[in-house]
Coordinates of C-alpha atoms in Angstrom, one line a residue:
Chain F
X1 CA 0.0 0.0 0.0
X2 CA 2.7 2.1 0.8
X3 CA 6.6 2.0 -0.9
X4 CA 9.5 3.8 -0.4
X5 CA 12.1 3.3 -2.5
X6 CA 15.8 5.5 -1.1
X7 CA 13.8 8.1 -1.2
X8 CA 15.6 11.4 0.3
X9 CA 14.5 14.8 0.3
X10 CA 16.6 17.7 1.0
X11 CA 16.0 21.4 1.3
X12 CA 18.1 24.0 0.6
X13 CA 18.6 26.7 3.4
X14 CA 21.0 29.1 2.7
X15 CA 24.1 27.6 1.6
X16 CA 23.7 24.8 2.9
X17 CA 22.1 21.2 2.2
X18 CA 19.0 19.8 4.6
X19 CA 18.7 16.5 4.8
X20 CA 15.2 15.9 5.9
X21 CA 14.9 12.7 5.5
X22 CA 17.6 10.5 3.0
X23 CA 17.7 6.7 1.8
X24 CA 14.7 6.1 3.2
X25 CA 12.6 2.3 2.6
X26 CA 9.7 0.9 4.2
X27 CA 6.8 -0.8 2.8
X28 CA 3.4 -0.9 4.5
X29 CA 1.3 -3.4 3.8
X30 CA -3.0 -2.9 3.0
X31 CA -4.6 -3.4 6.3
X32 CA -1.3 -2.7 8.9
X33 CA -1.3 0.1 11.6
X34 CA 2.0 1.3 12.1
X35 CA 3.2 3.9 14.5
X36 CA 5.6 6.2 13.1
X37 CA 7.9 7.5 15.8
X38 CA 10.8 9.9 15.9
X39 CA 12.2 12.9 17.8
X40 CA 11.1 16.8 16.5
X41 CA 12.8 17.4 13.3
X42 CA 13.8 13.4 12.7
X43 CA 12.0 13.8 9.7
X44 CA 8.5 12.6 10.0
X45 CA 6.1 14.9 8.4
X46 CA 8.3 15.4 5.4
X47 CA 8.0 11.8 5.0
X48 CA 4.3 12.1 5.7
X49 CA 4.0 15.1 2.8
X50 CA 6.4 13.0 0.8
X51 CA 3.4 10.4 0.3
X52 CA 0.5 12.8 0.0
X53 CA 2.1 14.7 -2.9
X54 CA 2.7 17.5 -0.9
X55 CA 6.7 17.1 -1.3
X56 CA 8.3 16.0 -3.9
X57 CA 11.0 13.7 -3.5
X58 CA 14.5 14.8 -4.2
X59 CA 15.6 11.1 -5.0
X60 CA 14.6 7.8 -4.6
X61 CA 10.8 6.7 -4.9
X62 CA 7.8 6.5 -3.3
X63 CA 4.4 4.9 -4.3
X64 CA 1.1 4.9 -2.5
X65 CA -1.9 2.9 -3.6
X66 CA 0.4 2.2 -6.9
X67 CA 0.9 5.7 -7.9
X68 CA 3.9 8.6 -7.5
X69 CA 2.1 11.3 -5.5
X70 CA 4.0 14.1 -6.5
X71 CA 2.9 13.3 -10.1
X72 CA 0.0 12.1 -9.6
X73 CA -1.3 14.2 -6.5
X74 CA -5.0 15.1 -7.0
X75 CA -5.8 11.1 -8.7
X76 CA -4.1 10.0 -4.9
X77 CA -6.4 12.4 -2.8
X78 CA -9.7 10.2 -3.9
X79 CA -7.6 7.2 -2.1
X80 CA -5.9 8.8 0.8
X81 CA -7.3 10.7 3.4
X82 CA -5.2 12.9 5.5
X83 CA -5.6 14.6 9.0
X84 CA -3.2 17.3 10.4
X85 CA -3.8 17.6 14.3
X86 CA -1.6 21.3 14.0
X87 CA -3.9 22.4 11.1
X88 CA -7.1 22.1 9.7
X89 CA -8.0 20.9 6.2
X90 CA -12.0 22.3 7.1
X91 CA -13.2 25.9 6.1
X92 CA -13.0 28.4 8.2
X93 CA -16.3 30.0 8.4
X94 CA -18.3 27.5 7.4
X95 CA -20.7 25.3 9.8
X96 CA -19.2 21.6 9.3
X97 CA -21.7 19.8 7.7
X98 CA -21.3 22.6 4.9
X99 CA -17.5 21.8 5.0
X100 CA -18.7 18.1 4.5
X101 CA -20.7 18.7 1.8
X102 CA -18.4 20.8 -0.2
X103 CA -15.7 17.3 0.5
X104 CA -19.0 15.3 -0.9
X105 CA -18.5 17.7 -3.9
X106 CA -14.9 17.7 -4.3
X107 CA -14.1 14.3 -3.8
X108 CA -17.6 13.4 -5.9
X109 CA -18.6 11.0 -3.8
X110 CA -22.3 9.6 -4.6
X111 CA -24.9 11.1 -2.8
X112 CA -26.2 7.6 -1.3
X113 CA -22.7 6.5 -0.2
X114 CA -22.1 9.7 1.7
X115 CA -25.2 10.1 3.5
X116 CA -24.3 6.7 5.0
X117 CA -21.2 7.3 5.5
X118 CA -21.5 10.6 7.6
X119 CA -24.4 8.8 9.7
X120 CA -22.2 7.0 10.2
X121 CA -19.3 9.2 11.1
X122 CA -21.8 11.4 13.0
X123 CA -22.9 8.6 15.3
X124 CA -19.4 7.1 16.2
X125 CA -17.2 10.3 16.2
X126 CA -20.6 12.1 18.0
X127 CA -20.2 14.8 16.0
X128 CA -24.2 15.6 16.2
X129 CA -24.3 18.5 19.0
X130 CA -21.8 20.7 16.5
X131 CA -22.8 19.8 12.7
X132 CA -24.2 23.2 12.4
X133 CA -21.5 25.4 14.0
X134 CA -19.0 27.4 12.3
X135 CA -15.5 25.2 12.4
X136 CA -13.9 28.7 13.8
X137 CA -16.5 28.0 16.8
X138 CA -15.1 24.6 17.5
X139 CA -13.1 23.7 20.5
X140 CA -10.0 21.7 20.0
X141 CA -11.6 18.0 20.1
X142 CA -14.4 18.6 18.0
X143 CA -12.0 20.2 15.4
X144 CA -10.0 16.9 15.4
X145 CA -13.1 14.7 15.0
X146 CA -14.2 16.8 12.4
X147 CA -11.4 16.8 10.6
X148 CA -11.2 13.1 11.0
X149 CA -14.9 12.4 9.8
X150 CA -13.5 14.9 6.7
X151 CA -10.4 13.1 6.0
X152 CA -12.5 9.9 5.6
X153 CA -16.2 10.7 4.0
X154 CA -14.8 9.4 0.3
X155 CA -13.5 6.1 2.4
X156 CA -10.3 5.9 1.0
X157 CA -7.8 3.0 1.4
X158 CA -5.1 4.5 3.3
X159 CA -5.2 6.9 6.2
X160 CA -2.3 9.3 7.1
X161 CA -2.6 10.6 10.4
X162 CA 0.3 13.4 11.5
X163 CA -0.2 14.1 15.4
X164 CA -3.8 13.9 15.3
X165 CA -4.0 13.6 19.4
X166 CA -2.0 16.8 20.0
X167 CA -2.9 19.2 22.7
X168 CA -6.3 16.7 23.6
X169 CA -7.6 15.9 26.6
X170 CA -7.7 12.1 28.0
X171 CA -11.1 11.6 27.2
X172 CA -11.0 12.9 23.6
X173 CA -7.8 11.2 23.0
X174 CA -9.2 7.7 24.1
X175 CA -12.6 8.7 21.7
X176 CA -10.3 9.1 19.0
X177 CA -8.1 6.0 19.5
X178 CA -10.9 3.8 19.9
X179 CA -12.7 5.1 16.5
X180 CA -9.2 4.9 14.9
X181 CA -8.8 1.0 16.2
X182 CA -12.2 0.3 15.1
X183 CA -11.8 1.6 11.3
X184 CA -8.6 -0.4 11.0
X185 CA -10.1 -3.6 12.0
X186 CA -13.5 -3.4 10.7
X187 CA -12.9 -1.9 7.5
X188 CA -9.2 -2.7 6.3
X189 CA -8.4 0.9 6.5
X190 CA -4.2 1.1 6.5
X191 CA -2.9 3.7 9.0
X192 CA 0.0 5.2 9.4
X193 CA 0.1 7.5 12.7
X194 CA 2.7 9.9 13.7
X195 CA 2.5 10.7 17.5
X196 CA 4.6 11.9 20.2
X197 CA 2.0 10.3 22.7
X198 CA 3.2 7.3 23.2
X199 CA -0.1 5.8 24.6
X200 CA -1.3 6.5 21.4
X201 CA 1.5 3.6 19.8
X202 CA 0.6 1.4 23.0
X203 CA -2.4 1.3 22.4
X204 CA -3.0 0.7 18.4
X205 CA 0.2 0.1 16.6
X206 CA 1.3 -3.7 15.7
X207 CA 3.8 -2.1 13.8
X208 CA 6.3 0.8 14.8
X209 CA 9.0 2.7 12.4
X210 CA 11.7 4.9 14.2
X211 CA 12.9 7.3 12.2
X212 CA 15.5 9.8 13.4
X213 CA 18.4 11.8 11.6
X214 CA 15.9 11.6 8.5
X215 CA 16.7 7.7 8.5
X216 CA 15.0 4.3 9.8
X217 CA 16.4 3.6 13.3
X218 CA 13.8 0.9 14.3
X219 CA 11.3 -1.1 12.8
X220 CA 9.4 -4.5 14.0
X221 CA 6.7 -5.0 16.5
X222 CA 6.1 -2.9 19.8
X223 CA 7.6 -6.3 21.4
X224 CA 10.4 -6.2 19.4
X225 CA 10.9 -2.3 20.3
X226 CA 10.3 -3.6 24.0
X227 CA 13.3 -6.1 23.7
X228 CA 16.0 -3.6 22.6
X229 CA 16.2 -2.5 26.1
X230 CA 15.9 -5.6 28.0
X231 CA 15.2 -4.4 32.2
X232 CA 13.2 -1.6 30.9
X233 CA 9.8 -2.1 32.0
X234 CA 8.1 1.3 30.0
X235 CA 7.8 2.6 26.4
X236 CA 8.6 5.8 27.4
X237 CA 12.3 4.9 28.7
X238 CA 12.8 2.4 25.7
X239 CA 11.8 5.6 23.4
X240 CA 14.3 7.9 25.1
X241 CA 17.1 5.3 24.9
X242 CA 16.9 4.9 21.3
X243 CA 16.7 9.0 20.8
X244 CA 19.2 9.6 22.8
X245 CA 21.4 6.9 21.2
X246 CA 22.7 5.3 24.9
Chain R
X1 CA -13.8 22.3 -13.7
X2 CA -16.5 25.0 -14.3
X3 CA -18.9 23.6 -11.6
X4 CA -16.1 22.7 -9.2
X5 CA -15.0 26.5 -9.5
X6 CA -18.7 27.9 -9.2
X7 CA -19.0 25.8 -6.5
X8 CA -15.8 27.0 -4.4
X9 CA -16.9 30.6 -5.4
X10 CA -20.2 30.1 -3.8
X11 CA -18.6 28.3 -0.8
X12 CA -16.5 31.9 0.1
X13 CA -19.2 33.8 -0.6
X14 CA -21.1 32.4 2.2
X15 CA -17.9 32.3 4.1
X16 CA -17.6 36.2 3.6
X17 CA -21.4 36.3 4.0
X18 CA -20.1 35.8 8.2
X19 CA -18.7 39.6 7.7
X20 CA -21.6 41.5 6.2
X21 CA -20.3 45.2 7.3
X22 CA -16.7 44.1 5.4
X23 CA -18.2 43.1 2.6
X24 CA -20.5 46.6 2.3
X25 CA -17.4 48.5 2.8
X26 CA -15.2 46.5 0.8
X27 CA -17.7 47.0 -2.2
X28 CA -18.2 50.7 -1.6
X29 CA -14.4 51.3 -1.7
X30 CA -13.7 48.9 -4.5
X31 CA -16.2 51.4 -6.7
X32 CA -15.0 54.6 -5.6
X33 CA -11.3 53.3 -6.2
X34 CA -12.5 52.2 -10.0
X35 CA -14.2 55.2 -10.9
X36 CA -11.0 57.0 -9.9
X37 CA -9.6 55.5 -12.9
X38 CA -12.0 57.0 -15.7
X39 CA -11.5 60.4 -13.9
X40 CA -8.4 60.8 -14.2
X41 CA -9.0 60.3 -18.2
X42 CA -11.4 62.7 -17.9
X43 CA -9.1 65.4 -15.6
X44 CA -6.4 64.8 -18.5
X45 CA -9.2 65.2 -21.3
X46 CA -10.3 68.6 -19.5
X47 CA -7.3 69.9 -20.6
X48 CA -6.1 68.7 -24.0
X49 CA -8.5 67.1 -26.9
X50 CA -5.7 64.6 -27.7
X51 CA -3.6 62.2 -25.4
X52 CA -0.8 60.2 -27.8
X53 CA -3.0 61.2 -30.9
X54 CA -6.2 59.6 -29.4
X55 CA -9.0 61.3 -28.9
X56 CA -11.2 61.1 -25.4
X57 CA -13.4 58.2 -26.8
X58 CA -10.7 56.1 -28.2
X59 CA -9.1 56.5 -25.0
X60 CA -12.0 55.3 -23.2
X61 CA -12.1 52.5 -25.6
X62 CA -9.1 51.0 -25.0
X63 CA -9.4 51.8 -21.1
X64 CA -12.7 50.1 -21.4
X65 CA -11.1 46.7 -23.1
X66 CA -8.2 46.8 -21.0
X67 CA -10.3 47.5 -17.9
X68 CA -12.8 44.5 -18.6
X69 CA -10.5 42.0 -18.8
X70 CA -8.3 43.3 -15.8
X71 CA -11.5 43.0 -13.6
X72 CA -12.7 40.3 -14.4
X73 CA -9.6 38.3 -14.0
X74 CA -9.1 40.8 -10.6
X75 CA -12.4 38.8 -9.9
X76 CA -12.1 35.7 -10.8
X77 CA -8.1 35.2 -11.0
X78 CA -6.3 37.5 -8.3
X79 CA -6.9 35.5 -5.4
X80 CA -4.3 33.4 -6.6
X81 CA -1.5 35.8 -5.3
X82 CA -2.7 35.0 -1.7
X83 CA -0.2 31.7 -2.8
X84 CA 2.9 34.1 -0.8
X85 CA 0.4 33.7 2.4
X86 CA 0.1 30.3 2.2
X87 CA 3.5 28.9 1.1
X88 CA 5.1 30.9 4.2
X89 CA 2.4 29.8 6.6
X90 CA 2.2 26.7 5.1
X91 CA -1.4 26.1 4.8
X92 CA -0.7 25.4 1.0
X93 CA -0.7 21.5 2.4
X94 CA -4.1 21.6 2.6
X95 CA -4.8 22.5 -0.6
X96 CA -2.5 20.3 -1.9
X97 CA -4.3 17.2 -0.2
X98 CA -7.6 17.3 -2.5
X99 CA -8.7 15.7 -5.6
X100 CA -8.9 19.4 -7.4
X101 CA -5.9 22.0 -9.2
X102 CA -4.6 23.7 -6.6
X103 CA -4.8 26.6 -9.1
X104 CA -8.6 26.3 -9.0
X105 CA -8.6 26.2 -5.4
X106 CA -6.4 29.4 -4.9
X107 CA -8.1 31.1 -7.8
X108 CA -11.4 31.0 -5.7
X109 CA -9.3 31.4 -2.4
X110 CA -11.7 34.6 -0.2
X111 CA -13.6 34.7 -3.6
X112 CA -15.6 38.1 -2.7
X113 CA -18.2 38.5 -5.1
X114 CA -17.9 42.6 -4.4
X115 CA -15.1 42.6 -7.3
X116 CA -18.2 42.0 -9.8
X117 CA -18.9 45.9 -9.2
X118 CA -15.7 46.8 -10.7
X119 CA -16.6 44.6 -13.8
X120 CA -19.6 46.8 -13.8
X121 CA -17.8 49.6 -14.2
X122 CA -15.6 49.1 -16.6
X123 CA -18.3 47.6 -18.9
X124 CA -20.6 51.0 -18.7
X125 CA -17.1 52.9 -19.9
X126 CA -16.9 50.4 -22.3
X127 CA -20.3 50.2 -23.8
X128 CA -20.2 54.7 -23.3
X129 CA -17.0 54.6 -25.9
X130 CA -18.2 51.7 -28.6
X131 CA -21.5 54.1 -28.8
X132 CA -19.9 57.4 -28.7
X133 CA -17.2 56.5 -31.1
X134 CA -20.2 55.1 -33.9
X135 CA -17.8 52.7 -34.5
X136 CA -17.6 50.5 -37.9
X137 CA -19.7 47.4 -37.0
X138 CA -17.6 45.0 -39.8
X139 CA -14.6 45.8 -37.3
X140 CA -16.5 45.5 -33.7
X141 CA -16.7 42.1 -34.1
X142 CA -13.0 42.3 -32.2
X143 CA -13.8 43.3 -29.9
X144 CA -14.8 40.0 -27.9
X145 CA -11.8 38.6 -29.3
X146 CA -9.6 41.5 -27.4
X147 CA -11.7 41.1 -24.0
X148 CA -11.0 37.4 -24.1
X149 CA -7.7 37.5 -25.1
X150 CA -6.9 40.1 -22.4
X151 CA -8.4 37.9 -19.8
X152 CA -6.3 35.3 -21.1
X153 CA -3.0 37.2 -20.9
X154 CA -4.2 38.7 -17.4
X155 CA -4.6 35.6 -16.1
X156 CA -1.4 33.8 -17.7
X157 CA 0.6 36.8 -15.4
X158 CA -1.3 36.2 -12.2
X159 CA -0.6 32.8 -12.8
X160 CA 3.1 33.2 -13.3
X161 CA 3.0 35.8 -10.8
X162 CA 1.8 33.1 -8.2
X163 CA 4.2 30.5 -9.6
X164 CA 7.3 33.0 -9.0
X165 CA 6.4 33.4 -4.8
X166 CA 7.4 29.3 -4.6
X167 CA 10.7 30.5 -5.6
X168 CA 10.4 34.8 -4.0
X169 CA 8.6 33.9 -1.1
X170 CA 9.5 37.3 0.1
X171 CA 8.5 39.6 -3.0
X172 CA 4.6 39.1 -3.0
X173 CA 5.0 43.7 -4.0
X174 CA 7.6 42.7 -7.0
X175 CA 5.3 40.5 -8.3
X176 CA 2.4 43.1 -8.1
X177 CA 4.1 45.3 -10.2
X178 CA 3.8 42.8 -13.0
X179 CA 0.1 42.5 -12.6
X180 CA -1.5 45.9 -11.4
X181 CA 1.2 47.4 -13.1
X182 CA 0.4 45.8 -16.7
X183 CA -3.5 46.8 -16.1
X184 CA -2.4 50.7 -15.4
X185 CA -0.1 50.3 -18.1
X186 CA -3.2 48.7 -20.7
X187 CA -5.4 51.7 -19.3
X188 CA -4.0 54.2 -21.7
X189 CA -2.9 54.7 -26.1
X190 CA 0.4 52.8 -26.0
X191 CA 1.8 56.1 -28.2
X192 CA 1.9 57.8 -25.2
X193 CA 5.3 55.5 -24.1
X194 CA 8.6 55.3 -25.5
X195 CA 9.3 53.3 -28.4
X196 CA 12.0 50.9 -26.2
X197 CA 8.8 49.9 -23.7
X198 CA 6.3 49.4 -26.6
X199 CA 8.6 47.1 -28.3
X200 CA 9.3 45.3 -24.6
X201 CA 5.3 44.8 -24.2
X202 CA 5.2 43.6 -27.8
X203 CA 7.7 41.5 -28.0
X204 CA 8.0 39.6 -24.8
X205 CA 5.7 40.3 -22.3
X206 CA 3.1 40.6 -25.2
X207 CA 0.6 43.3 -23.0
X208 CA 0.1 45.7 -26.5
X209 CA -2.3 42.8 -27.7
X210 CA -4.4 43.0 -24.7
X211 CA -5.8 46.0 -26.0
X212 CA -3.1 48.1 -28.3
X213 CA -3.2 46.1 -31.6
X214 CA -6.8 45.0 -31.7
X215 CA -7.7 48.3 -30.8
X216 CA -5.9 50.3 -33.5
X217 CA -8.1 47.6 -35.9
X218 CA -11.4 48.1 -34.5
X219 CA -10.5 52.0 -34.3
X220 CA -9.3 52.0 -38.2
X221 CA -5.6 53.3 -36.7
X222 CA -2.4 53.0 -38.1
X223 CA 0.2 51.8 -35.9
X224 CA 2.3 54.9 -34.3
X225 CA 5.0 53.0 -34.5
X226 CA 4.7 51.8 -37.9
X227 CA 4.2 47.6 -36.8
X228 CA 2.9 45.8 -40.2
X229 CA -1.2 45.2 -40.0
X230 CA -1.0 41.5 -39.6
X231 CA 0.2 41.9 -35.9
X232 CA -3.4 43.5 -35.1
X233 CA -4.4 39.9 -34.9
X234 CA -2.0 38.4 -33.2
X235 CA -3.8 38.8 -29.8
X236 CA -5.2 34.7 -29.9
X237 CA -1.8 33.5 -30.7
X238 CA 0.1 35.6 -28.3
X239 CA -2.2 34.7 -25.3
X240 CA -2.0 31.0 -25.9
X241 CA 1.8 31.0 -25.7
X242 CA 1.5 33.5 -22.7
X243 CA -0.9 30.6 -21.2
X244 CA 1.5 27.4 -21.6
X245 CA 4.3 29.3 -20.4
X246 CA 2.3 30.1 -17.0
X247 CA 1.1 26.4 -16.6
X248 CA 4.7 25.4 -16.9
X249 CA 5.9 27.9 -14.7
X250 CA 2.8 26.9 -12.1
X251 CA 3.6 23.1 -12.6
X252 CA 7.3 23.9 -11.6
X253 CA 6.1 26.0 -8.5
X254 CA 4.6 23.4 -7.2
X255 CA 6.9 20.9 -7.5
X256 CA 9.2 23.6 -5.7
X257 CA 6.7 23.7 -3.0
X258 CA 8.7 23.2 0.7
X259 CA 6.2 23.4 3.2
X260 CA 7.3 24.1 6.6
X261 CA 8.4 22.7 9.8
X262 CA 6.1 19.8 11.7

């Protein structure tokens, strides 16, 4: 579902050369939930925008659902959805069902399909109490869930989640994991999930992927992860181990 | 394409519809600021008959052309520009996520539909000069052919315009010479400018066919500065070059795109 090939981006800043991320291969099979760790700046949501189109690659390759995002970016959207906890994809102004409809629109998704769809999305994400309010109105959970019902209302294959827990409180954050383990077993949905809450991994992720110094540093089961530092007993002090390189 | 656009341009008119009092002011300014325009053609005309050998109508002929085009791409088009807010913020992500051009979805970016009074505007100087001037009716039928060609070409520069902040993030006012600046430039007889600039706007950033060349056709005019009569209907040709070079130069921006940190 999801391939990278050595694929490296860099950025320019002033003279010098940015390595964001470099020589960079995973795959990411359909139906897998795989955590995506890594310290700030490791390299995580240009690897992220690297496989919605957003970036293109500098080298190497990358393929989701079969097809080069940068080249073809807007045929990808119909079978990716994406969710940004530090920025929303909804409009501003508009009351959230409107923001839906205009998605129903965009993404041309039949009218039948997305009526059961956003029941649907409505029920288990509860958004019914703020369909009708202005997203600027919104407090920070509802936001996220709304973004979340937005990101998946054309029920695409993969789902691309970069911090979408950030800044929530404990009962939104387990609202959120629970809908997000639910649509990966029920519905095949493959999710990748960047997070610096490490509940978050505990709780969902088969699968984790460390990346750090723009470069895989880990990548096999959460017991596997566990078993690189034998004695310790949490995720949090395996985690910091392997950032910290002792 | 059409519908998707009409439909984003609806969507931010409701948006806006959230500020009313904006909106009101916004729309009274917009047509104070436009009519502006035609009187300082008219101060100019108060005291001389004849601007570049062009008499008041024919000015306010090829104001009118020029000024169509330039408001309705203004309209339609401009919001593209925004592109500088969004590549440094990086909110251009999210536009880059959906199954739709980004260039549509910029174009329509804060569409405000109070633009459309300037369109007005320029259309009532227009129609004023076609029926003052009695102009020859086998000629007028250029005068389409200009407005859409001038939208074309307006459009091409806003497009390369917003293409060149992926590379001048800084420079959103350099590029705004290119665009306001060709519309004030359009707005008057090209005689009026030295022979060095009329050959630049001919030759490679083609603005004389926005309104210059077709208008000396529909107006009977020889050229001032003696360019052979097949050039008058170059305007089609010169546009759809104008046009592939912006969708290569948008096509590259993109692909330049950096986003920022997290």
């Amino acid at each position: 579902m999801i391939e990278l090939d050595r694929a490296g981006r860099s950025f320019k800043v002033r003279r010098n050369v940015v390595h964001a991320v470099r020589d960079l291969s995973f795959r990411v099979a359909p139906g897998e939930f795989v955590g995506y760790l890594g310290p700030n700046g490791a390299g995580k949501s240009t690897t992220i925008k690297m496989l919605c189109g957003i970036l293109t690659p500098t080298t190497g390759s990358v393929r989701v659902a079969g097809l080069d995002p940068s080249r073809r970016r807007t045929t990808l959207a119909r079978r990716i959805g994406v969710v940004f906890g530090q920025r929303t994809t909804l409009w501003w102004d508009l009351p959230l069902k409107d923001s839906f409809e205009l998605i129903r629109h965009l993404y041309r998704v039949e009218r039948a399909d997305f009526a059961t769809r956003l029941a649907e999305l409505t029920e288990t994400l509860d958004l019914g109490e703020f369909l009708r309010t202005p997203v600027r109105q919104l407090s920070l959970g509802q936001r996220m869930r709304g973004d979340l019902a937005a990101a998946l209302l054309h029920a695409p294959d993969v789902l691309v989640l970069d911090e979408p827990t950030i800044g929530l409180d404990v009962v939104s954050k387990a609202g959120i994991r629970d809908f997000l383990q639910r649509l990966n077993t029920e519905r095949g949905t493959t999710v990748l999930l960047t997070t610096h809450d490490l509940g978050d991994i505990e709780r969902l992720c088969r699968r984790v992927m460390l990346i750090d110094h723009g470069q895989l540093a880990f990548d096999g089961t959460l017991d596997d992860l566990m078993a690189t530092a034998p004695g310790q007993s949490s995720i949090e002090e395996v985690v910091t181990r392997l950032y910290t390189g002792t | 394409m059409v519908r998707t656009y009409a439909l984003l341009m609806w969507t931010w008119t409701r948006a806006a519809a959230a500020y009313p009092a904006s909106f009101a002011l916004m729309t009274v300014l917009g047509v104070f600021v436009a009519a502006m325009d035609v009187g300082v053609i008219l101060i100019i005309f108060a005291n001389t008959t004849t601007l570049g050998g062009f008499s008041r109508d024919e000015v306010l002929f090829l104001y009118g052309t020029s000024a169509v085009a330039f408001t309705i791409c203004d309209t339609f088009v401009s919001n593209i520009d925004r592109v500088s807010e969004h590549i440094k913020a990086g909110t251009l992500d999210t536009f880059l996520i959906r199954p739709v051009s980004a260039w549509i979805q910029l174009a329509t970016d804060r569409f405000v539909a109070n633009r459309l009074g300037r369109v007005l505007q320029a259309g009532a100087v227009l129609g004023y000069a076609v029926v003052a001037l009695s102009l020859d009716w086998g000629r007028a039928w250029m005068i389409p052919v200009m407005v859409i060609t001038g939208i074309v070409i307006f459009a091409a520069l806003w497009t390369i315009a917003g293409a060149a902040q992926f590379v001048l993030t800084d420079a959103p006012e350099v590029v705004n010479t290119f665009t306001y600046g060709s519309s004030t430039l359009t707005q008057y007889p090209l005689s009026i400018y030295a022979r060095d600039l009329v050959s630049g706007v001919t030759y490679v950033l083609p603005l004389a066919f926005v309104n210059w060349q077709p208008g000396l056709y529909v107006l009977g005019r020889d050229d001032p500065f003696g360019t052979p009569g097949f050039m008058r209907f170059l305007g089609p040709a010169a546009a759809l070059v104008l046009a592939l070079v912006a969708a290569l130069a948008w096509r590259q921006g993109i692909r330049h795109y950096r986003s920022t940190g997290s």
